[in-house]
Amino acid sequence: TNFEKEVGPFPMRKSAIMYEDWVEAAGGVVKGSTRRYAQEALEEARRVHAEAHGGAEGGAIDDARVVVPLWLLKQSNEEQMAKLFRRLFKEPLSIHWYLEEVVFPAFMQHQITKLSASGQEVGGEM
């Protein structure tokens, strides 16, 4: 797909940045992200985890908000895909992209030039 055709380091590719924007807009965090929002969200998750476990540090943070980076995502991994779907299925940015890039070009004819006319122009004088 587009990600594989893009050049540059994985985290700097347009698709990876767009993916991370979607995940953040949906309230999630991409694992290993260096963005400020992601770091703050992970710190909050660790704090909540520590409070829930009596102040114990360490251990796995079972947070449904954390998803894998785009370049590590495997479509065959049902757990990763289900977690990502739960995060993005109502996200307007991802829905808009899907409609504009996948659905509309495949199922609607797009014209470079649009023709329009009123009923009077088509019918002539009455």
GROMACS .gro file of N, CA, C and O in nm:
model
  504
    1THR      N    1   0.084  -0.118   0.000
    1THR     CA    2   0.000   0.000   0.000
    1THR      C    3   0.088   0.124   0.000
    1THR      O    4   0.207   0.116  -0.028
    2ASN      N    5   0.033   0.239   0.035
    2ASN     CA    6   0.108   0.365   0.030
    2ASN      C    7   0.230   0.364   0.119
    2ASN      O    8   0.334   0.416   0.083
    3PHE      N    9   0.219   0.309   0.239
    3PHE     CA   10   0.330   0.310   0.334
    3PHE      C   11   0.454   0.243   0.275
    3PHE      O   12   0.565   0.292   0.292
    4GLU      N   13   0.433   0.132   0.206
    4GLU     CA   14   0.545   0.058   0.149
    4GLU      C   15   0.610   0.132   0.032
    4GLU      O   16   0.727   0.112   0.003
    5LYS      N   17   0.535   0.219  -0.034
    5LYS     CA   18   0.587   0.295  -0.148
    5LYS      C   19   0.658   0.422  -0.105
    5LYS      O   20   0.734   0.479  -0.182
    6GLU      N   21   0.632   0.469   0.017
    6GLU     CA   22   0.693   0.594   0.065
    6GLU      C   23   0.838   0.568   0.106
    6GLU      O   24   0.875   0.455   0.138
    7VAL      N   25   0.916   0.674   0.102
    7VAL     CA   26   1.057   0.662   0.138
    7VAL      C   27   1.085   0.738   0.268
    7VAL      O   28   1.010   0.825   0.308
    8GLY      N   29   1.196   0.702   0.330
    8GLY     CA   30   1.236   0.769   0.454
    8GLY      C   31   1.220   0.677   0.573
    8GLY      O   32   1.170   0.566   0.562
    9PRO      N   33   1.265   0.724   0.688
    9PRO     CA   34   1.250   0.644   0.810
    9PRO      C   35   1.102   0.617   0.838
    9PRO      O   36   1.017   0.702   0.814
   10PHE      N   37   1.072   0.499   0.889
   10PHE     CA   38   0.934   0.460   0.912
   10PHE      C   39   0.852   0.565   0.987
   10PHE      O   40   0.744   0.600   0.945
   11PRO      N   41   0.902   0.617   1.101
   11PRO     CA   42   0.819   0.712   1.176
   11PRO      C   43   0.794   0.845   1.105
   11PRO      O   44   0.702   0.918   1.141
   12MET      N   45   0.876   0.877   1.005
   12MET     CA   46   0.863   1.006   0.936
   12MET      C   47   0.783   0.998   0.807
   12MET      O   48   0.761   1.099   0.743
   13ARG      N   49   0.738   0.881   0.771
   13ARG     CA   50   0.661   0.867   0.648
   13ARG      C   51   0.521   0.925   0.668
   13ARG      O   52   0.465   0.922   0.777
   14LYS      N   53   0.466   0.977   0.559
   14LYS     CA   54   0.336   1.044   0.565
   14LYS      C   55   0.228   0.952   0.622
   14LYS      O   56   0.147   0.994   0.705
   15SER      N   57   0.225   0.828   0.580
   15SER     CA   58   0.124   0.733   0.628
   15SER      C   59   0.137   0.707   0.778
   15SER      O   60   0.037   0.696   0.848
   16ALA      N   61   0.261   0.696   0.826
   16ALA     CA   62   0.283   0.671   0.969
   16ALA      C   63   0.239   0.791   1.052
   16ALA      O   64   0.181   0.775   1.160
   17ILE      N   65   0.265   0.910   1.002
   17ILE     CA   66   0.224   1.032   1.074
   17ILE      C   67   0.071   1.043   1.076
   17ILE      O   68   0.011   1.074   1.179
   18MET      N   69   0.008   1.013   0.963
   18MET     CA   70  -0.138   1.018   0.955
   18MET      C   71  -0.200   0.913   1.049
   18MET      O   72  -0.296   0.942   1.121
   19TYR      N   73  -0.143   0.795   1.052
   19TYR     CA   74  -0.189   0.687   1.141
   19TYR      C   75  -0.180   0.731   1.287
   19TYR      O   76  -0.274   0.713   1.364
   20GLU      N   77  -0.069   0.790   1.323
   20GLU     CA   78  -0.050   0.836   1.460
   20GLU      C   79  -0.149   0.948   1.495
   20GLU      O   80  -0.202   0.954   1.605
   21ASP      N   81  -0.176   1.036   1.399
   21ASP     CA   82  -0.277   1.142   1.419
   21ASP      C   83  -0.414   1.081   1.447
   21ASP      O   84  -0.486   1.125   1.536
   22TRP      N   85  -0.451   0.978   1.371
   22TRP     CA   86  -0.580   0.912   1.390
   22TRP      C   87  -0.588   0.849   1.528
   22TRP      O   88  -0.689   0.863   1.597
   23VAL      N   89  -0.483   0.777   1.565
   23VAL     CA   90  -0.483   0.708   1.694
   23VAL      C   91  -0.494   0.810   1.808
   23VAL      O   92  -0.572   0.792   1.901
   24GLU      N   93  -0.419   0.919   1.800
   24GLU     CA   94  -0.424   1.023   1.903
   24GLU      C   95  -0.563   1.088   1.907
   24GLU      O   96  -0.616   1.114   2.014
   25ALA      N   97  -0.621   1.116   1.790
   25ALA     CA   98  -0.752   1.179   1.786
   25ALA      C   99  -0.859   1.088   1.847
   25ALA      O  100  -0.958   1.136   1.901
   26ALA      N  101  -0.837   0.958   1.840
   26ALA     CA  102  -0.931   0.861   1.896
   26ALA      C  103  -0.901   0.833   2.044
   26ALA      O  104  -0.965   0.748   2.104
   27GLY      N  105  -0.802   0.904   2.099
   27GLY     CA  106  -0.770   0.887   2.240
   27GLY      C  107  -0.670   0.777   2.268
   27GLY      O  108  -0.652   0.737   2.383
   28GLY      N  109  -0.604   0.728   2.165
   28GLY     CA  110  -0.507   0.621   2.182
   28GLY      C  111  -0.364   0.671   2.178
   28GLY      O  112  -0.338   0.790   2.165
   29VAL      N  113  -0.272   0.576   2.190
   29VAL     CA  114  -0.129   0.606   2.190
   29VAL      C  115  -0.059   0.501   2.104
   29VAL      O  116  -0.087   0.382   2.116
   30VAL      N  117   0.032   0.545   2.019
   30VAL     CA  118   0.114   0.453   1.942
   30VAL      C  119   0.236   0.417   2.026
   30VAL      O  120   0.309   0.505   2.073
   31LYS      N  121   0.257   0.289   2.045
   31LYS     CA  122   0.368   0.241   2.128
   31LYS      C  123   0.501   0.290   2.072
   31LYS      O  124   0.526   0.281   1.953
   32GLY      N  125   0.584   0.346   2.158
   32GLY     CA  126   0.715   0.394   2.117
   32GLY      C  127   0.716   0.533   2.056
   32GLY      O  128   0.817   0.580   2.009
   33SER      N  129   0.601   0.600   2.057
   33SER     CA  130   0.592   0.732   1.998
   33SER      C  131   0.674   0.833   2.079
   33SER      O  132   0.682   0.824   2.201
   34THR      N  133   0.733   0.928   2.008
   34THR     CA  134   0.810   1.033   2.076
   34THR      C  135   0.730   1.162   2.089
   34THR      O  136   0.782   1.261   2.138
   35ARG      N  137   0.606   1.159   2.045
   35ARG     CA  138   0.522   1.279   2.055
   35ARG      C  139   0.491   1.308   2.202
   35ARG      O  140   0.476   1.218   2.284
   36ARG      N  141   0.475   1.433   2.231
   36ARG     CA  142   0.448   1.477   2.368
   36ARG      C  143   0.319   1.416   2.422
   36ARG      O  144   0.313   1.368   2.535
   37TYR      N  145   0.213   1.416   2.339
   37TYR     CA  146   0.085   1.360   2.382
   37TYR      C  147   0.101   1.213   2.421
   37TYR      O  148   0.047   1.168   2.521
   38ALA      N  149   0.173   1.137   2.341
   38ALA     CA  150   0.191   0.994   2.366
   38ALA      C  151   0.266   0.972   2.496
   38ALA      O  152   0.230   0.884   2.576
   39GLN      N  153   0.370   1.050   2.520
   39GLN     CA  154   0.447   1.035   2.644
   39GLN      C  155   0.361   1.067   2.765
   39GLN      O  156   0.364   0.996   2.866
   40GLU      N  157   0.280   1.174   2.757
   40GLU     CA  158   0.192   1.211   2.868
   40GLU      C  159   0.087   1.103   2.892
   40GLU      O  160   0.058   1.069   3.007
   41ALA      N  161   0.031   1.047   2.786
   41ALA     CA  162  -0.071   0.944   2.799
   41ALA      C  163  -0.013   0.817   2.863
   41ALA      O  164  -0.078   0.754   2.947
   42LEU      N  165   0.109   0.780   2.824
   42LEU     CA  166   0.171   0.662   2.883
   42LEU      C  167   0.204   0.684   3.030
   42LEU      O  168   0.189   0.594   3.113
   43GLU      N  169   0.250   0.805   3.065
   43GLU     CA  170   0.276   0.836   3.205
   43GLU      C  171   0.148   0.827   3.287
   43GLU      O  172   0.147   0.774   3.398
   44GLU      N  173   0.038   0.877   3.232
   44GLU     CA  174  -0.092   0.869   3.299
   44GLU      C  175  -0.135   0.724   3.316
   44GLU      O  176  -0.184   0.684   3.422
   45ALA      N  177  -0.114   0.642   3.213
   45ALA     CA  178  -0.150   0.500   3.221
   45ALA      C  179  -0.067   0.429   3.328
   45ALA      O  180  -0.119   0.347   3.404
   46ARG      N  181   0.061   0.463   3.336
   46ARG     CA  182   0.146   0.403   3.440
   46ARG      C  183   0.102   0.445   3.580
   46ARG      O  184   0.100   0.365   3.672
   47ARG      N  185   0.063   0.572   3.593
   47ARG     CA  186   0.018   0.623   3.723
   47ARG      C  187  -0.110   0.552   3.765
   47ARG      O  188  -0.123   0.504   3.878
   48VAL      N  189  -0.205   0.540   3.674
   48VAL     CA  190  -0.331   0.472   3.703
   48VAL      C  191  -0.306   0.326   3.736
   48VAL      O  192  -0.365   0.270   3.829
   49HIS      N  193  -0.217   0.262   3.661
   49HIS     CA  194  -0.183   0.122   3.685
   49HIS      C  195  -0.122   0.106   3.824
   49HIS      O  196  -0.157   0.012   3.897
   50ALA      N  197  -0.031   0.196   3.860
   50ALA     CA  198   0.033   0.188   3.992
   50ALA      C  199  -0.069   0.208   4.104
   50ALA      O  200  -0.067   0.137   4.205
   51GLU      N  201  -0.161   0.301   4.087
   51GLU     CA  202  -0.265   0.325   4.188
   51GLU      C  203  -0.357   0.204   4.201
   51GLU      O  204  -0.397   0.168   4.311
   52ALA      N  205  -0.390   0.142   4.089
   52ALA     CA  206  -0.480   0.027   4.090
   52ALA      C  207  -0.415  -0.095   4.155
   52ALA      O  208  -0.484  -0.183   4.205
   53HIS      N  209  -0.283  -0.100   4.153
   53HIS     CA  210  -0.211  -0.215   4.207
   53HIS      C  211  -0.136  -0.178   4.335
   53HIS      O  212  -0.028  -0.230   4.362
   54GLY      N  213  -0.191  -0.088   4.412
   54GLY     CA  214  -0.135  -0.052   4.541
   54GLY      C  215   0.001   0.015   4.535
   54GLY      O  216   0.085  -0.009   4.621
   55GLY      N  217   0.023   0.093   4.433
   55GLY     CA  218   0.148   0.167   4.422
   55GLY      C  219   0.264   0.085   4.369
   55GLY      O  220   0.377   0.130   4.367
   56ALA      N  221   0.237  -0.037   4.327
   56ALA     CA  222   0.344  -0.123   4.275
   56ALA      C  223   0.390  -0.071   4.139
   56ALA      O  224   0.310  -0.048   4.051
   57GLU      N  225   0.517  -0.052   4.126
   57GLU     CA  226   0.574  -0.008   3.999
   57GLU      C  227   0.603  -0.129   3.912
   57GLU      O  228   0.616  -0.241   3.960
   58GLY      N  229   0.617  -0.105   3.785
   58GLY     CA  230   0.651  -0.214   3.693
   58GLY      C  231   0.528  -0.293   3.656
   58GLY      O  232   0.415  -0.255   3.682
   59GLY      N  233   0.551  -0.410   3.598
   59GLY     CA  234   0.439  -0.492   3.554
   59GLY      C  235   0.386  -0.443   3.422
   59GLY      O  236   0.418  -0.334   3.376
   60ALA      N  237   0.306  -0.523   3.360
   60ALA     CA  238   0.250  -0.488   3.230
   60ALA      C  239   0.133  -0.392   3.247
   60ALA      O  240   0.050  -0.409   3.333
   61ILE      N  241   0.132  -0.291   3.167
   61ILE     CA  242   0.021  -0.197   3.166
   61ILE      C  243  -0.077  -0.247   3.061
   61ILE      O  244  -0.049  -0.243   2.942
   62ASP      N  245  -0.188  -0.300   3.107
   62ASP     CA  246  -0.290  -0.351   3.016
   62ASP      C  247  -0.379  -0.235   2.977
   62ASP      O  248  -0.484  -0.214   3.035
   63ASP      N  249  -0.334  -0.159   2.880
   63ASP     CA  250  -0.407  -0.040   2.841
   63ASP      C  251  -0.456  -0.057   2.698
   63ASP      O  252  -0.376  -0.071   2.605
   64ALA      N  253  -0.587  -0.053   2.680
   64ALA     CA  254  -0.645  -0.070   2.547
   64ALA      C  255  -0.612   0.046   2.455
   64ALA      O  256  -0.633   0.039   2.336
   65ARG      N  257  -0.558   0.155   2.512
   65ARG     CA  258  -0.526   0.272   2.430
   65ARG      C  259  -0.396   0.257   2.352
   65ARG      O  260  -0.373   0.327   2.255
   66VAL      N  261  -0.309   0.168   2.392
   66VAL     CA  262  -0.178   0.154   2.329
   66VAL      C  263  -0.187   0.059   2.210
   66VAL      O  264  -0.229  -0.055   2.224
   67VAL      N  265  -0.150   0.109   2.091
   67VAL     CA  266  -0.149   0.026   1.970
   67VAL      C  267  -0.008   0.024   1.911
   67VAL      O  268   0.074   0.111   1.940
   68VAL      N  269   0.019  -0.075   1.829
   68VAL     CA  270   0.152  -0.088   1.769
   68VAL      C  271   0.171   0.015   1.658
   68VAL      O  272   0.075   0.060   1.597
   69PRO      N  273   0.295   0.053   1.631
   69PRO     CA  274   0.321   0.146   1.519
   69PRO      C  275   0.280   0.082   1.386
   69PRO      O  276   0.276  -0.041   1.374
   70LEU      N  277   0.254   0.166   1.289
   70LEU     CA  278   0.207   0.119   1.159
   70LEU      C  279   0.302   0.020   1.095
   70LEU      O  280   0.260  -0.080   1.038
   71TRP      N  281   0.432   0.042   1.105
   71TRP     CA  282   0.529  -0.045   1.038
   71TRP      C  283   0.541  -0.181   1.106
   71TRP      O  284   0.598  -0.273   1.050
   72LEU      N  285   0.486  -0.197   1.226
   72LEU     CA  286   0.487  -0.327   1.294
   72LEU      C  287   0.351  -0.395   1.292
   72LEU      O  288   0.337  -0.508   1.338
   73LEU      N  289   0.251  -0.328   1.239
   73LEU     CA  290   0.115  -0.382   1.235
   73LEU      C  291   0.107  -0.496   1.135
   73LEU      O  292   0.150  -0.484   1.021
   74LYS      N  293   0.051  -0.608   1.178
   74LYS     CA  294   0.033  -0.724   1.090
   74LYS      C  295  -0.116  -0.748   1.073
   74LYS      O  296  -0.187  -0.768   1.170
   75GLN      N  297  -0.162  -0.747   0.950
   75GLN     CA  298  -0.304  -0.770   0.923
   75GLN      C  299  -0.347  -0.910   0.967
   75GLN      O  300  -0.463  -0.932   0.999
   76SER      N  301  -0.256  -1.004   0.971
   76SER     CA  302  -0.290  -1.141   1.010
   76SER      C  303  -0.301  -1.157   1.161
   76SER      O  304  -0.352  -1.259   1.208
   77ASN      N  305  -0.257  -1.058   1.238
   77ASN     CA  306  -0.264  -1.065   1.385
   77ASN      C  307  -0.400  -1.012   1.430
   77ASN      O  308  -0.425  -0.891   1.434
   78GLU      N  309  -0.489  -1.103   1.465
   78GLU     CA  310  -0.627  -1.065   1.499
   78GLU      C  311  -0.634  -0.976   1.623
   78GLU      O  312  -0.718  -0.887   1.631
   79GLU      N  313  -0.547  -1.000   1.719
   79GLU     CA  314  -0.548  -0.919   1.842
   79GLU      C  315  -0.511  -0.774   1.812
   79GLU      O  316  -0.579  -0.681   1.858
   80GLN      N  317  -0.406  -0.752   1.732
   80GLN     CA  318  -0.366  -0.617   1.694
   80GLN      C  319  -0.477  -0.547   1.615
   80GLN      O  320  -0.509  -0.431   1.641
   81MET      N  321  -0.534  -0.618   1.519
   81MET     CA  322  -0.636  -0.558   1.434
   81MET      C  323  -0.764  -0.526   1.513
   81MET      O  324  -0.825  -0.421   1.491
   82ALA      N  325  -0.803  -0.613   1.605
   82ALA     CA  326  -0.923  -0.588   1.685
   82ALA      C  327  -0.901  -0.467   1.776
   82ALA      O  328  -0.990  -0.382   1.790
   83LYS      N  329  -0.783  -0.456   1.835
   83LYS     CA  330  -0.751  -0.343   1.921
   83LYS      C  331  -0.753  -0.213   1.842
   83LYS      O  332  -0.810  -0.112   1.886
   84LEU      N  333  -0.695  -0.215   1.723
   84LEU     CA  334  -0.692  -0.097   1.637
   84LEU      C  335  -0.833  -0.062   1.588
   84LEU      O  336  -0.871   0.055   1.586
   85PHE      N  337  -0.911  -0.163   1.552
   85PHE     CA  338  -1.047  -0.138   1.507
   85PHE      C  339  -1.131  -0.072   1.616
   85PHE      O  340  -1.202   0.026   1.591
   86ARG      N  341  -1.120  -0.124   1.739
   86ARG     CA  342  -1.195  -0.064   1.850
   86ARG      C  343  -1.155   0.081   1.872
   86ARG      O  344  -1.235   0.163   1.914
   87ARG      N  345  -1.032   0.113   1.841
   87ARG     CA  346  -0.983   0.250   1.860
   87ARG      C  347  -1.028   0.341   1.747
   87ARG      O  348  -1.060   0.457   1.769
   88LEU      N  349  -1.031   0.293   1.622
   88LEU     CA  350  -1.050   0.381   1.507
   88LEU      C  351  -1.186   0.373   1.438
   88LEU      O  352  -1.214   0.458   1.353
   89PHE      N  353  -1.271   0.277   1.471
   89PHE     CA  354  -1.390   0.258   1.389
   89PHE      C  355  -1.488   0.374   1.392
   89PHE      O  356  -1.570   0.387   1.302
   90LYS      N  357  -1.481   0.461   1.490
   90LYS     CA  358  -1.567   0.579   1.493
   90LYS      C  359  -1.488   0.710   1.476
   90LYS      O  360  -1.544   0.817   1.495
   91GLU      N  361  -1.363   0.700   1.441
   91GLU     CA  362  -1.277   0.819   1.429
   91GLU      C  363  -1.304   0.888   1.295
   91GLU      O  364  -1.278   0.832   1.189
   92PRO      N  365  -1.356   1.012   1.297
   92PRO     CA  366  -1.391   1.083   1.172
   92PRO      C  367  -1.275   1.099   1.075
   92PRO      O  368  -1.296   1.090   0.954
   93LEU      N  369  -1.154   1.121   1.123
   93LEU     CA  370  -1.040   1.139   1.032
   93LEU      C  371  -1.014   1.013   0.951
   93LEU      O  372  -0.989   1.020   0.830
   94SER      N  373  -1.018   0.897   1.015
   94SER     CA  374  -0.992   0.773   0.943
   94SER      C  375  -1.109   0.738   0.849
   94SER      O  376  -1.088   0.688   0.740
   95ILE      N  377  -1.231   0.767   0.892
   95ILE     CA  378  -1.348   0.741   0.807
   95ILE      C  379  -1.342   0.829   0.682
   95ILE      O  380  -1.365   0.781   0.570
   96HIS      N  381  -1.309   0.956   0.700
   96HIS     CA  382  -1.299   1.048   0.587
   96HIS      C  383  -1.194   1.000   0.488
   96HIS      O  384  -1.217   0.997   0.366
   97TRP      N  385  -1.077   0.961   0.538
   97TRP     CA  386  -0.970   0.912   0.451
   97TRP      C  387  -1.017   0.789   0.375
   97TRP      O  388  -0.997   0.778   0.253
   98TYR      N  389  -1.081   0.695   0.444
   98TYR     CA  390  -1.128   0.571   0.381
   98TYR      C  391  -1.227   0.601   0.269
   98TYR      O  392  -1.218   0.545   0.160
   99LEU      N  393  -1.320   0.690   0.295
   99LEU     CA  394  -1.418   0.725   0.192
   99LEU      C  395  -1.353   0.794   0.073
   99LEU      O  396  -1.380   0.759  -0.043
  100GLU      N  397  -1.267   0.891   0.100
  100GLU     CA  398  -1.204   0.969  -0.008
  100GLU      C  399  -1.103   0.888  -0.090
  100GLU      O  400  -1.094   0.906  -0.211
  101GLU      N  401  -1.028   0.800  -0.026
  101GLU     CA  402  -0.920   0.729  -0.094
  101GLU      C  403  -0.957   0.591  -0.144
  101GLU      O  404  -0.894   0.540  -0.236
  102VAL      N  405  -1.056   0.527  -0.082
  102VAL     CA  406  -1.088   0.390  -0.118
  102VAL      C  407  -1.227   0.379  -0.181
  102VAL      O  408  -1.242   0.332  -0.294
  103VAL      N  409  -1.328   0.423  -0.109
  103VAL     CA  410  -1.466   0.400  -0.153
  103VAL      C  411  -1.504   0.484  -0.274
  103VAL      O  412  -1.546   0.431  -0.377
  104PHE      N  413  -1.492   0.615  -0.264
  104PHE     CA  414  -1.538   0.702  -0.372
  104PHE      C  415  -1.464   0.677  -0.504
  104PHE      O  416  -1.529   0.665  -0.609
  105PRO      N  417  -1.331   0.667  -0.505
  105PRO     CA  418  -1.266   0.640  -0.635
  105PRO      C  419  -1.307   0.507  -0.696
  105PRO      O  420  -1.313   0.492  -0.817
  106ALA      N  421  -1.336   0.408  -0.612
  106ALA     CA  422  -1.371   0.276  -0.664
  106ALA      C  423  -1.515   0.269  -0.714
  106ALA      O  424  -1.545   0.197  -0.809
  107PHE      N  425  -1.606   0.343  -0.652
  107PHE     CA  426  -1.747   0.326  -0.683
  107PHE      C  427  -1.815   0.446  -0.746
  107PHE      O  428  -1.933   0.442  -0.777
  108MET      N  429  -1.743   0.555  -0.762
  108MET     CA  430  -1.803   0.673  -0.826
  108MET      C  431  -1.712   0.719  -0.939
  108MET      O  432  -1.591   0.713  -0.928
  109GLN      N  433  -1.772   0.766  -1.043
  109GLN     CA  434  -1.692   0.820  -1.152
  109GLN      C  435  -1.655   0.963  -1.118
  109GLN      O  436  -1.742   1.045  -1.091
  110HIS      N  437  -1.527   0.989  -1.120
  110HIS     CA  438  -1.480   1.125  -1.095
  110HIS      C  439  -1.443   1.188  -1.228
  110HIS      O  440  -1.371   1.129  -1.308
  111GLN      N  441  -1.495   1.305  -1.253
  111GLN     CA  442  -1.468   1.378  -1.376
  111GLN      C  443  -1.376   1.495  -1.347
  111GLN      O  444  -1.388   1.557  -1.242
  112ILE      N  445  -1.288   1.523  -1.438
  112ILE     CA  446  -1.202   1.640  -1.423
  112ILE      C  447  -1.284   1.766  -1.443
  112ILE      O  448  -1.270   1.864  -1.372
  113THR      N  449  -1.375   1.762  -1.542
  113THR     CA  450  -1.460   1.877  -1.571
  113THR      C  451  -1.604   1.842  -1.534
  113THR      O  452  -1.654   1.736  -1.570
  114LYS      N  453  -1.668   1.931  -1.463
  114LYS     CA  454  -1.808   1.910  -1.425
  114LYS      C  455  -1.896   1.997  -1.514
  114LYS      O  456  -1.869   2.114  -1.534
  115LEU      N  457  -2.000   1.938  -1.568
  115LEU     CA  458  -2.096   2.011  -1.650
  115LEU      C  459  -2.223   2.034  -1.568
  115LEU      O  460  -2.267   1.945  -1.496
  116SER      N  461  -2.280   2.151  -1.582
  116SER     CA  462  -2.407   2.178  -1.513
  116SER      C  463  -2.492   2.268  -1.600
  116SER      O  464  -2.441   2.345  -1.680
  117ALA      N  465  -2.622   2.254  -1.584
  117ALA     CA  466  -2.715   2.336  -1.660
  117ALA      C  467  -2.847   2.341  -1.582
  117ALA      O  468  -2.882   2.248  -1.511
  118SER      N  469  -2.917   2.450  -1.599
  118SER     CA  470  -3.047   2.463  -1.535
  118SER      C  471  -3.152   2.402  -1.627
  118SER      O  472  -3.129   2.375  -1.745
  119GLY      N  473  -3.272   2.383  -1.573
  119GLY     CA  474  -3.382   2.330  -1.652
  119GLY      C  475  -3.417   2.419  -1.769
  119GLY      O  476  -3.452   2.372  -1.877
  120GLN      N  477  -3.406   2.550  -1.752
  120GLN     CA  478  -3.438   2.644  -1.859
  120GLN      C  479  -3.338   2.631  -1.974
  120GLN      O  480  -3.374   2.633  -2.091
  121GLU      N  481  -3.210   2.614  -1.939
  121GLU     CA  482  -3.109   2.600  -2.043
  121GLU      C  483  -3.128   2.471  -2.121
  121GLU      O  484  -3.106   2.466  -2.242
  122VAL      N  485  -3.166   2.367  -2.054
  122VAL     CA  486  -3.186   2.239  -2.121
  122VAL      C  487  -3.312   2.238  -2.205
  122VAL      O  488  -3.312   2.192  -2.319
  123GLY      N  489  -3.422   2.292  -2.150
  123GLY     CA  490  -3.551   2.288  -2.217
  123GLY      C  491  -3.571   2.398  -2.321
  123GLY      O  492  -3.656   2.388  -2.406
  124GLY      N  493  -3.495   2.504  -2.313
  124GLY     CA  494  -3.513   2.616  -2.406
  124GLY      C  495  -3.631   2.702  -2.367
  124GLY      O  496  -3.677   2.702  -2.254
  125GLU      N  497  -3.683   2.773  -2.465
  125GLU     CA  498  -3.796   2.865  -2.437
  125GLU      C  499  -3.925   2.786  -2.425
  125GLU      O  500  -3.949   2.690  -2.496
  126MET      N  501  -4.010   2.835  -2.340
  126MET     CA  502  -4.137   2.766  -2.319
  126MET      C  503  -4.249   2.846  -2.377
  126MET      O  504  -4.265   2.957  -2.376
   0.00000   0.00000   0.00000
